[in-house]
């Protein structure tokens, strides 16, 4: 790993061989990252657009590599998926997040990303069930975020798994809405509770009438389907105002808060019984 890229991190090597070596090295490091205390959870608040009131948090995984420093999830999640390490790591994330949320003073929501690989392998439903039981978290406070990729590839199995998860009382959100190949048919085929409209659409709100029209349409679609919409990547008051004008219910983004350690949100969560 030599050069810093767009998100501060990228692979760059002269030859394929070196790149493969570096990738394999990173994969190996990742297998031990949890045991060595290199993984952490960052929490990002989600708030009502109309009032600014925080109603929950999305959990985002962070990896602090001993030599390379922070490695972005866009780099290491695909590696963990390729090796299958995402399964134990994902279980760890779920367990930590639910235990944390169970100790909060207010019954705020907690949203956890689930990789397609976790959905495809057996055991996800049992992992969620056991986690709820062990942590005592009210299932209605837990939301799993899934992207449509898995649903397109192995739709029948995914449908069964999502229905079993929902039977536990957990909700399911469609993540990155609008970026996939068949977002509309996916919405029709799966029992989502919420739609997260991708930040690529939110970015131009306030400057582009087209972007506003798309978000308005998605909000209307969600209303018709009984799936409230949450806007991702909201950075400015102008974007928030367009969301409010179009009755988008919930927002997430730097305007509300950057992802950070749960301690930085103590005012909202304190009374914590520990982690
Ligand atoms: P995502 O699920 O779409 O998560 C939202 C990403 O947008 C996060 O990037 C977050 O830091 C970033 N973000 C939030 N608000 C803003 C904003 O106002 N402006 C901008 N420009 N960005 C914003 P992050 O933390 O780098 O995570 C990237 C992706 O990695 C996530 O995208 C998710 O797909 C994946 N990921 C992160 N944690 C986990 C995890 O525990 N499990 C799995 N399977 N995937 C994860
Ligand atoms: Ca997400
Ligand atoms: Ca997303
Ligand atoms: Ca994303």
mmCIF file of C-alpha atoms and ligand atoms in Angstrom:
data_model
loop_
_atom_site.group_PDB
_atom_site.id
_atom_site.type_symbol
_atom_site.label_atom_id
_atom_site.label_comp_id
_atom_site.label_asym_id
_atom_site.label_seq_id
_atom_site.Cartn_x
_atom_site.Cartn_y
_atom_site.Cartn_z
ATOM 1 C CA UNK A 1 0.000 0.000 0.000
ATOM 2 C CA UNK A 2 1.754 3.088 -1.208
ATOM 3 C CA UNK A 3 -0.385 5.912 -2.299
ATOM 4 C CA UNK A 4 -3.258 7.781 -0.791
ATOM 5 C CA UNK A 5 -6.321 7.793 -3.029
ATOM 6 C CA UNK A 6 -9.607 9.627 -3.106
ATOM 7 C CA UNK A 7 -10.684 8.467 0.317
ATOM 8 C CA UNK A 8 -7.182 8.699 1.706
ATOM 9 C CA UNK A 9 -6.283 5.146 0.921
ATOM 10 C CA UNK A 10 -5.685 3.029 -2.144
ATOM 11 C CA UNK A 11 -3.683 0.174 -3.493
ATOM 12 C CA UNK A 12 -0.934 1.130 -5.837
ATOM 13 C CA UNK A 13 1.827 -1.137 -7.001
ATOM 14 C CA UNK A 14 3.949 -1.684 -10.057
ATOM 15 C CA UNK A 15 2.884 -5.224 -10.646
ATOM 16 C CA UNK A 16 -0.138 -7.436 -10.199
ATOM 17 C CA UNK A 17 1.940 -9.766 -8.096
ATOM 18 C CA UNK A 18 2.797 -7.131 -5.542
ATOM 19 C CA UNK A 19 -0.825 -6.055 -5.422
ATOM 20 C CA UNK A 20 -1.980 -9.611 -4.810
ATOM 21 C CA UNK A 21 0.620 -9.966 -2.076
ATOM 22 C CA UNK A 22 -0.421 -6.757 -0.393
ATOM 23 C CA UNK A 23 -4.091 -7.692 -0.613
ATOM 24 C CA UNK A 24 -3.469 -11.126 0.863
ATOM 25 C CA UNK A 25 -1.468 -9.558 3.655
ATOM 26 C CA UNK A 26 -4.304 -7.183 4.480
ATOM 27 C CA UNK A 27 -6.797 -10.070 4.405
ATOM 28 C CA UNK A 28 -4.680 -11.930 6.929
ATOM 29 C CA UNK A 29 -4.343 -8.887 9.156
ATOM 30 C CA UNK A 30 -8.120 -8.469 9.071
ATOM 31 C CA UNK A 31 -8.662 -12.000 10.379
ATOM 32 C CA UNK A 32 -6.869 -11.013 13.580
ATOM 33 C CA UNK A 33 -8.053 -7.422 13.772
ATOM 34 C CA UNK A 34 -10.912 -8.058 16.165
ATOM 35 C CA UNK A 35 -8.816 -10.142 18.562
ATOM 36 C CA UNK A 36 -6.138 -7.456 18.574
ATOM 37 C CA UNK A 37 -8.589 -4.726 19.436
ATOM 38 C CA UNK A 38 -8.233 -2.946 16.088
ATOM 39 C CA UNK A 39 -11.948 -2.877 15.249
ATOM 40 C CA UNK A 40 -14.238 -0.189 16.561
ATOM 41 C CA UNK A 41 -17.778 0.950 16.009
ATOM 42 C CA UNK A 42 -18.645 4.468 14.920
ATOM 43 C CA UNK A 43 -22.198 5.674 15.479
ATOM 44 C CA UNK A 44 -23.941 8.143 13.192
ATOM 45 C CA UNK A 45 -27.180 9.790 14.320
ATOM 46 C CA UNK A 46 -30.428 9.724 12.347
ATOM 47 C CA UNK A 47 -32.872 12.553 12.987
ATOM 48 C CA UNK A 48 -36.402 13.621 12.131
ATOM 49 C CA UNK A 49 -36.202 16.135 9.289
ATOM 50 C CA UNK A 50 -39.001 18.297 10.674
ATOM 51 C CA UNK A 51 -37.708 18.631 14.242
ATOM 52 C CA UNK A 52 -34.042 17.590 14.199
ATOM 53 C CA UNK A 53 -34.781 15.155 17.005
ATOM 54 C CA UNK A 54 -32.394 12.164 16.992
ATOM 55 C CA UNK A 55 -34.296 8.889 16.749
ATOM 56 C CA UNK A 56 -31.487 6.377 16.271
ATOM 57 C CA UNK A 57 -28.000 5.573 15.019
ATOM 58 C CA UNK A 58 -26.392 3.671 12.168
ATOM 59 C CA UNK A 59 -23.380 1.624 13.185
ATOM 60 C CA UNK A 60 -20.306 1.894 10.937
ATOM 61 C CA UNK A 61 -17.282 -0.342 11.334
ATOM 62 C CA UNK A 62 -13.792 1.142 11.706
ATOM 63 C CA UNK A 63 -10.465 -0.652 11.364
ATOM 64 C CA UNK A 64 -7.293 0.872 12.779
ATOM 65 C CA UNK A 65 -4.433 -1.012 11.177
ATOM 66 C CA UNK A 66 -1.259 -1.000 13.294
ATOM 67 C CA UNK A 67 0.900 0.082 10.337
ATOM 68 C CA UNK A 68 -1.447 1.676 7.811
ATOM 69 C CA UNK A 69 -3.664 3.530 10.265
ATOM 70 C CA UNK A 70 -7.386 3.767 9.553
ATOM 71 C CA UNK A 71 -8.463 1.603 6.610
ATOM 72 C CA UNK A 72 -11.779 2.715 5.039
ATOM 73 C CA UNK A 73 -14.664 0.228 5.032
ATOM 74 C CA UNK A 74 -14.936 0.566 1.257
ATOM 75 C CA UNK A 75 -11.505 -1.108 1.157
ATOM 76 C CA UNK A 76 -11.688 -3.710 3.895
ATOM 77 C CA UNK A 77 -15.356 -4.803 3.747
ATOM 78 C CA UNK A 78 -14.905 -6.242 0.217
ATOM 79 C CA UNK A 79 -11.768 -8.069 1.430
ATOM 80 C CA UNK A 80 -13.662 -9.485 4.406
ATOM 81 C CA UNK A 81 -16.465 -10.555 2.073
ATOM 82 C CA UNK A 82 -14.049 -12.271 -0.292
ATOM 83 C CA UNK A 83 -12.520 -14.368 2.493
ATOM 84 C CA UNK A 84 -15.701 -14.951 4.476
ATOM 85 C CA UNK A 85 -14.222 -13.089 7.453
ATOM 86 C CA UNK A 86 -17.227 -10.754 7.234
ATOM 87 C CA UNK A 87 -19.346 -13.458 8.889
ATOM 88 C CA UNK A 88 -17.575 -13.495 12.294
ATOM 89 C CA UNK A 89 -16.860 -9.764 12.016
ATOM 90 C CA UNK A 90 -20.503 -9.036 11.224
ATOM 91 C CA UNK A 91 -21.584 -11.123 14.203
ATOM 92 C CA UNK A 92 -19.204 -9.125 16.395
ATOM 93 C CA UNK A 93 -20.599 -5.816 15.097
ATOM 94 C CA UNK A 94 -24.163 -6.921 15.754
ATOM 95 C CA UNK A 95 -23.361 -8.146 19.229
ATOM 96 C CA UNK A 96 -21.450 -5.002 20.234
ATOM 97 C CA UNK A 97 -24.036 -2.644 18.778
ATOM 98 C CA UNK A 98 -27.003 -4.373 20.408
ATOM 99 C CA UNK A 99 -25.267 -4.602 23.785
ATOM 100 C CA UNK A 100 -24.443 -0.901 23.586
ATOM 101 C CA UNK A 101 -27.955 0.144 22.569
ATOM 102 C CA UNK A 102 -29.543 -2.020 25.261
ATOM 103 C CA UNK A 103 -27.845 0.185 27.862
ATOM 104 C CA UNK A 104 -29.079 3.539 26.560
ATOM 105 C CA UNK A 105 -31.366 5.719 28.588
ATOM 106 C CA UNK A 106 -33.691 6.325 25.634
ATOM 107 C CA UNK A 107 -34.952 3.463 23.460
ATOM 108 C CA UNK A 108 -33.319 4.831 20.312
ATOM 109 C CA UNK A 109 -33.052 2.739 17.163
ATOM 110 C CA UNK A 110 -29.882 0.981 16.060
ATOM 111 C CA UNK A 111 -29.209 0.162 12.393
ATOM 112 C CA UNK A 112 -26.601 -2.437 11.451
ATOM 113 C CA UNK A 113 -25.283 -3.129 7.953
ATOM 114 C CA UNK A 114 -25.562 -6.738 6.818
ATOM 115 C CA UNK A 115 -23.357 -7.986 4.017
ATOM 116 C CA UNK A 116 -24.789 -10.098 1.193
ATOM 117 C CA UNK A 117 -22.341 -12.790 2.289
ATOM 118 C CA UNK A 118 -23.946 -12.911 5.740
ATOM 119 C CA UNK A 119 -27.362 -13.291 4.133
ATOM 120 C CA UNK A 120 -26.208 -16.088 1.858
ATOM 121 C CA UNK A 121 -24.525 -18.206 4.523
ATOM 122 C CA UNK A 122 -26.661 -20.187 6.949
ATOM 123 C CA UNK A 123 -26.903 -18.910 10.507
ATOM 124 C CA UNK A 124 -27.857 -15.235 10.218
ATOM 125 C CA UNK A 125 -31.328 -15.662 11.689
ATOM 126 C CA UNK A 126 -29.971 -17.693 14.597
ATOM 127 C CA UNK A 127 -27.218 -15.100 15.158
ATOM 128 C CA UNK A 128 -29.781 -12.296 15.342
ATOM 129 C CA UNK A 129 -32.070 -14.307 17.610
ATOM 130 C CA UNK A 130 -29.226 -15.230 19.976
ATOM 131 C CA UNK A 131 -27.946 -11.634 20.016
ATOM 132 C CA UNK A 132 -31.348 -10.238 20.965
ATOM 133 C CA UNK A 133 -31.682 -12.835 23.699
ATOM 134 C CA UNK A 134 -28.170 -12.275 25.081
ATOM 135 C CA UNK A 135 -28.369 -8.475 25.083
ATOM 136 C CA UNK A 136 -32.038 -8.105 25.994
ATOM 137 C CA UNK A 137 -32.480 -5.471 23.276
ATOM 138 C CA UNK A 138 -36.098 -4.876 22.268
ATOM 139 C CA UNK A 139 -36.156 -6.348 18.711
ATOM 140 C CA UNK A 140 -38.172 -3.410 17.372
ATOM 141 C CA UNK A 141 -35.170 -1.151 18.051
ATOM 142 C CA UNK A 142 -32.917 -3.138 15.695
ATOM 143 C CA UNK A 143 -32.874 -2.479 11.963
ATOM 144 C CA UNK A 144 -30.799 -4.433 9.449
ATOM 145 C CA UNK A 145 -29.635 -2.540 6.350
ATOM 146 C CA UNK A 146 -29.293 -4.565 3.175
ATOM 147 C CA UNK A 147 -28.397 -3.553 -0.372
ATOM 148 C CA UNK A 148 -30.216 -4.985 -3.322
ATOM 149 C CA UNK A 149 -27.263 -6.945 -4.724
ATOM 150 C CA UNK A 150 -27.939 -10.042 -2.708
ATOM 151 C CA UNK A 151 -31.625 -9.926 -3.467
ATOM 152 C CA UNK A 152 -30.956 -9.922 -7.179
ATOM 153 C CA UNK A 153 -28.435 -12.754 -7.016
ATOM 154 C CA UNK A 154 -30.181 -15.203 -4.699
ATOM 155 C CA UNK A 155 -33.588 -13.694 -4.247
ATOM 156 C CA UNK A 156 -35.553 -16.678 -3.041
ATOM 157 C CA UNK A 157 -33.197 -17.504 -0.239
ATOM 158 C CA UNK A 158 -32.858 -13.848 0.746
ATOM 159 C CA UNK A 159 -36.633 -13.514 0.917
ATOM 160 C CA UNK A 160 -36.893 -16.469 3.279
ATOM 161 C CA UNK A 161 -34.115 -15.129 5.519
ATOM 162 C CA UNK A 162 -35.511 -11.582 5.617
ATOM 163 C CA UNK A 163 -38.960 -12.869 6.505
ATOM 164 C CA UNK A 164 -37.499 -14.970 9.334
ATOM 165 C CA UNK A 165 -35.574 -11.969 10.648
ATOM 166 C CA UNK A 166 -38.709 -9.854 10.507
ATOM 167 C CA UNK A 167 -40.615 -12.542 12.390
ATOM 168 C CA UNK A 168 -38.221 -11.860 15.288
ATOM 169 C CA UNK A 169 -39.565 -8.300 15.365
ATOM 170 C CA UNK A 170 -36.535 -6.731 13.694
ATOM 171 C CA UNK A 171 -37.009 -4.247 10.830
ATOM 172 C CA UNK A 172 -35.204 -4.259 7.491
ATOM 173 C CA UNK A 173 -34.132 -1.241 5.431
ATOM 174 C CA UNK A 174 -33.165 -1.149 1.776
ATOM 175 C CA UNK A 175 -29.786 0.604 1.678
ATOM 176 C CA UNK A 176 -28.384 2.758 -1.145
ATOM 177 C CA UNK A 177 -31.758 2.958 -2.878
ATOM 178 C CA UNK A 178 -31.572 4.017 -6.498
ATOM 179 C CA UNK A 179 -28.042 2.880 -7.216
ATOM 180 C CA UNK A 180 -28.792 -0.703 -8.258
ATOM 181 C CA UNK A 181 -30.075 -2.294 -11.435
ATOM 182 C CA UNK A 182 -33.609 -3.093 -10.390
ATOM 183 C CA UNK A 183 -34.460 -1.045 -7.353
ATOM 184 C CA UNK A 184 -38.164 -0.948 -8.189
ATOM 185 C CA UNK A 185 -38.714 -4.667 -8.646
ATOM 186 C CA UNK A 186 -36.617 -5.273 -5.540
ATOM 187 C CA UNK A 187 -38.895 -2.970 -3.560
ATOM 188 C CA UNK A 188 -41.931 -4.831 -4.763
ATOM 189 C CA UNK A 189 -40.519 -8.274 -4.023
ATOM 190 C CA UNK A 190 -39.130 -7.722 -0.515
ATOM 191 C CA UNK A 191 -40.724 -6.774 2.770
ATOM 192 C CA UNK A 192 -38.688 -3.663 3.567
ATOM 193 C CA UNK A 193 -39.733 -1.419 6.403
ATOM 194 C CA UNK A 194 -37.733 1.591 5.249
ATOM 195 C CA UNK A 195 -35.980 2.970 2.192
ATOM 196 C CA UNK A 196 -32.615 4.701 2.466
ATOM 197 C CA UNK A 197 -32.234 6.950 -0.544
ATOM 198 C CA UNK A 198 -28.601 7.028 -1.606
ATOM 199 C CA UNK A 199 -26.529 10.099 -0.930
ATOM 200 C CA UNK A 200 -25.753 10.529 -4.634
ATOM 201 C CA UNK A 201 -29.346 11.807 -4.978
ATOM 202 C CA UNK A 202 -29.214 13.894 -1.818
ATOM 203 C CA UNK A 203 -25.986 15.628 -2.790
ATOM 204 C CA UNK A 204 -27.592 17.859 -5.444
ATOM 205 C CA UNK A 205 -30.702 18.770 -3.466
ATOM 206 C CA UNK A 206 -30.821 22.514 -3.127
ATOM 207 C CA UNK A 207 -28.999 23.103 -6.401
ATOM 208 C CA UNK A 208 -30.778 20.788 -8.828
ATOM 209 C CA UNK A 209 -34.515 20.694 -9.555
ATOM 210 C CA UNK A 210 -34.063 17.195 -11.005
ATOM 211 C CA UNK A 211 -32.556 15.862 -7.804
ATOM 212 C CA UNK A 212 -35.456 17.316 -5.842
ATOM 213 C CA UNK A 213 -37.930 15.712 -8.252
ATOM 214 C CA UNK A 214 -36.296 12.304 -7.778
ATOM 215 C CA UNK A 215 -36.346 12.537 -4.003
ATOM 216 C CA UNK A 216 -39.958 13.718 -4.079
ATOM 217 C CA UNK A 217 -40.849 10.719 -6.244
ATOM 218 C CA UNK A 218 -39.053 8.286 -3.937
ATOM 219 C CA UNK A 219 -40.816 9.722 -0.900
ATOM 220 C CA UNK A 220 -44.154 9.329 -2.704
ATOM 221 C CA UNK A 221 -43.263 5.796 -3.727
ATOM 222 C CA UNK A 222 -42.332 4.951 -0.155
ATOM 223 C CA UNK A 223 -45.577 6.396 1.108
ATOM 224 C CA UNK A 224 -47.556 4.271 -1.336
ATOM 225 C CA UNK A 225 -45.687 1.157 -0.277
ATOM 226 C CA UNK A 226 -45.799 1.925 3.446
ATOM 227 C CA UNK A 227 -42.018 2.340 3.549
ATOM 228 C CA UNK A 228 -40.851 5.602 5.153
ATOM 229 C CA UNK A 229 -37.803 7.164 3.526
ATOM 230 C CA UNK A 230 -34.544 8.165 5.139
ATOM 231 C CA UNK A 231 -32.162 10.434 3.249
ATOM 232 C CA UNK A 232 -28.436 9.655 3.513
ATOM 233 C CA UNK A 233 -25.537 12.062 3.282
ATOM 234 C CA UNK A 234 -27.398 15.242 4.260
ATOM 235 C CA UNK A 235 -24.698 17.877 4.681
ATOM 236 C CA UNK A 236 -26.394 21.258 4.343
ATOM 237 C CA UNK A 237 -29.411 23.131 5.676
ATOM 238 C CA UNK A 238 -30.477 23.731 2.050
ATOM 239 C CA UNK A 239 -30.663 19.974 1.450
ATOM 240 C CA UNK A 240 -32.620 19.541 4.652
ATOM 241 C CA UNK A 241 -35.084 22.242 3.612
ATOM 242 C CA UNK A 242 -35.807 20.482 0.321
ATOM 243 C CA UNK A 243 -36.321 17.216 2.207
ATOM 244 C CA UNK A 244 -38.710 18.950 4.610
ATOM 245 C CA UNK A 245 -40.641 20.528 1.732
ATOM 246 C CA UNK A 246 -41.054 17.069 0.224
ATOM 247 C CA UNK A 247 -42.046 15.437 3.506
ATOM 248 C CA UNK A 248 -39.086 13.088 3.761
ATOM 249 C CA UNK A 249 -39.278 11.888 7.349
ATOM 250 C CA UNK A 250 -35.751 11.072 8.483
ATOM 251 C CA UNK A 251 -32.250 12.225 7.587
ATOM 252 C CA UNK A 252 -28.693 11.113 8.272
ATOM 253 C CA UNK A 253 -25.483 12.919 7.421
ATOM 254 C CA UNK A 254 -22.853 15.358 8.556
ATOM 255 C CA UNK A 255 -25.509 18.045 9.130
ATOM 256 C CA UNK A 256 -26.890 15.934 11.973
ATOM 257 C CA UNK A 257 -23.576 14.436 13.015
ATOM 258 C CA UNK A 258 -20.417 12.727 11.813
ATOM 259 C CA UNK A 259 -19.967 9.058 12.680
ATOM 260 C CA UNK A 260 -18.080 8.846 15.954
ATOM 261 C CA UNK A 261 -17.516 6.942 19.173
ATOM 262 C CA UNK A 262 -20.682 6.527 21.168
ATOM 263 C CA UNK A 263 -19.153 8.606 23.964
ATOM 264 C CA UNK A 264 -19.493 11.677 21.748
ATOM 265 C CA UNK A 265 -23.276 11.248 21.884
ATOM 266 C CA UNK A 266 -23.399 10.845 25.639
ATOM 267 C CA UNK A 267 -26.111 13.460 26.085
ATOM 268 C CA UNK A 268 -28.446 11.245 24.069
ATOM 269 C CA UNK A 269 -27.484 7.867 25.399
ATOM 270 C CA UNK A 270 -26.107 8.263 28.910
ATOM 271 C CA UNK A 271 -27.458 6.151 31.655
ATOM 272 C CA UNK A 272 -25.629 3.477 29.728
ATOM 273 C CA UNK A 273 -25.194 0.330 31.746
ATOM 274 C CA UNK A 274 -21.868 -0.197 29.986
ATOM 275 C CA UNK A 275 -21.019 -1.781 26.688
HETATM 276 P P1 LIG B 1 -23.267 2.964 3.872
HETATM 277 O O1 LIG B 1 -23.973 1.855 4.565
HETATM 278 O O2 LIG B 1 -23.956 3.612 2.723
HETATM 279 O O3 LIG B 1 -22.879 4.013 5.012
HETATM 280 C C1 LIG B 1 -22.933 5.403 4.854
HETATM 281 C C2 LIG B 1 -21.584 5.962 4.496
HETATM 282 O O4 LIG B 1 -21.736 7.352 4.228
HETATM 283 C C3 LIG B 1 -20.586 5.873 5.643
HETATM 284 O O5 LIG B 1 -19.294 5.679 5.077
HETATM 285 C C4 LIG B 1 -20.694 7.264 6.275
HETATM 286 O O6 LIG B 1 -19.528 7.624 7.005
HETATM 287 C C5 LIG B 1 -20.875 8.112 5.060
HETATM 288 N N1 LIG B 1 -21.559 9.371 5.332
HETATM 289 C C6 LIG B 1 -22.486 9.608 6.288
HETATM 290 N N2 LIG B 1 -22.943 10.875 6.235
HETATM 291 C C7 LIG B 1 -22.287 11.479 5.227
HETATM 292 C C8 LIG B 1 -22.332 12.815 4.665
HETATM 293 O O7 LIG B 1 -23.077 13.701 5.106
HETATM 294 N N3 LIG B 1 -21.530 13.052 3.599
HETATM 295 C C9 LIG B 1 -20.696 12.115 3.078
HETATM 296 N N4 LIG B 1 -19.941 12.456 2.042
HETATM 297 N N5 LIG B 1 -20.627 10.851 3.580
HETATM 298 C C10 LIG B 1 -21.421 10.526 4.635
HETATM 299 P P2 LIG B 1 -18.261 4.634 5.690
HETATM 300 O O8 LIG B 1 -18.353 4.675 7.180
HETATM 301 O O9 LIG B 1 -16.960 4.920 5.038
HETATM 302 O O10 LIG B 1 -18.823 3.246 5.222
HETATM 303 C C11 LIG B 1 -18.807 2.896 3.871
HETATM 304 C C12 LIG B 1 -19.602 1.647 3.618
HETATM 305 O O11 LIG B 1 -18.995 0.497 4.234
HETATM 306 C C13 LIG B 1 -21.017 1.689 4.191
HETATM 307 O O12 LIG B 1 -21.837 2.429 3.326
HETATM 308 C C14 LIG B 1 -21.347 0.214 4.225
HETATM 309 O O13 LIG B 1 -21.756 -0.237 2.961
HETATM 310 C C15 LIG B 1 -20.001 -0.410 4.557
HETATM 311 N N6 LIG B 1 -19.956 -0.741 5.995
HETATM 312 C C16 LIG B 1 -19.605 0.046 7.047
HETATM 313 N N7 LIG B 1 -19.706 -0.627 8.214
HETATM 314 C C17 LIG B 1 -20.138 -1.876 7.908
HETATM 315 C C18 LIG B 1 -20.442 -3.058 8.668
HETATM 316 O O14 LIG B 1 -20.388 -3.093 9.905
HETATM 317 N N8 LIG B 1 -20.846 -4.165 7.962
HETATM 318 C C19 LIG B 1 -20.958 -4.155 6.601
HETATM 319 N N9 LIG B 1 -21.356 -5.293 5.990
HETATM 320 N N10 LIG B 1 -20.693 -3.064 5.857
HETATM 321 C C20 LIG B 1 -20.289 -1.939 6.496
HETATM 322 CA CA1 LIG B 2 -25.871 1.506 5.526
HETATM 323 CA CA1 LIG B 3 -26.191 3.689 2.356
HETATM 324 CA CA1 LIG B 4 -23.058 2.836 0.439
#
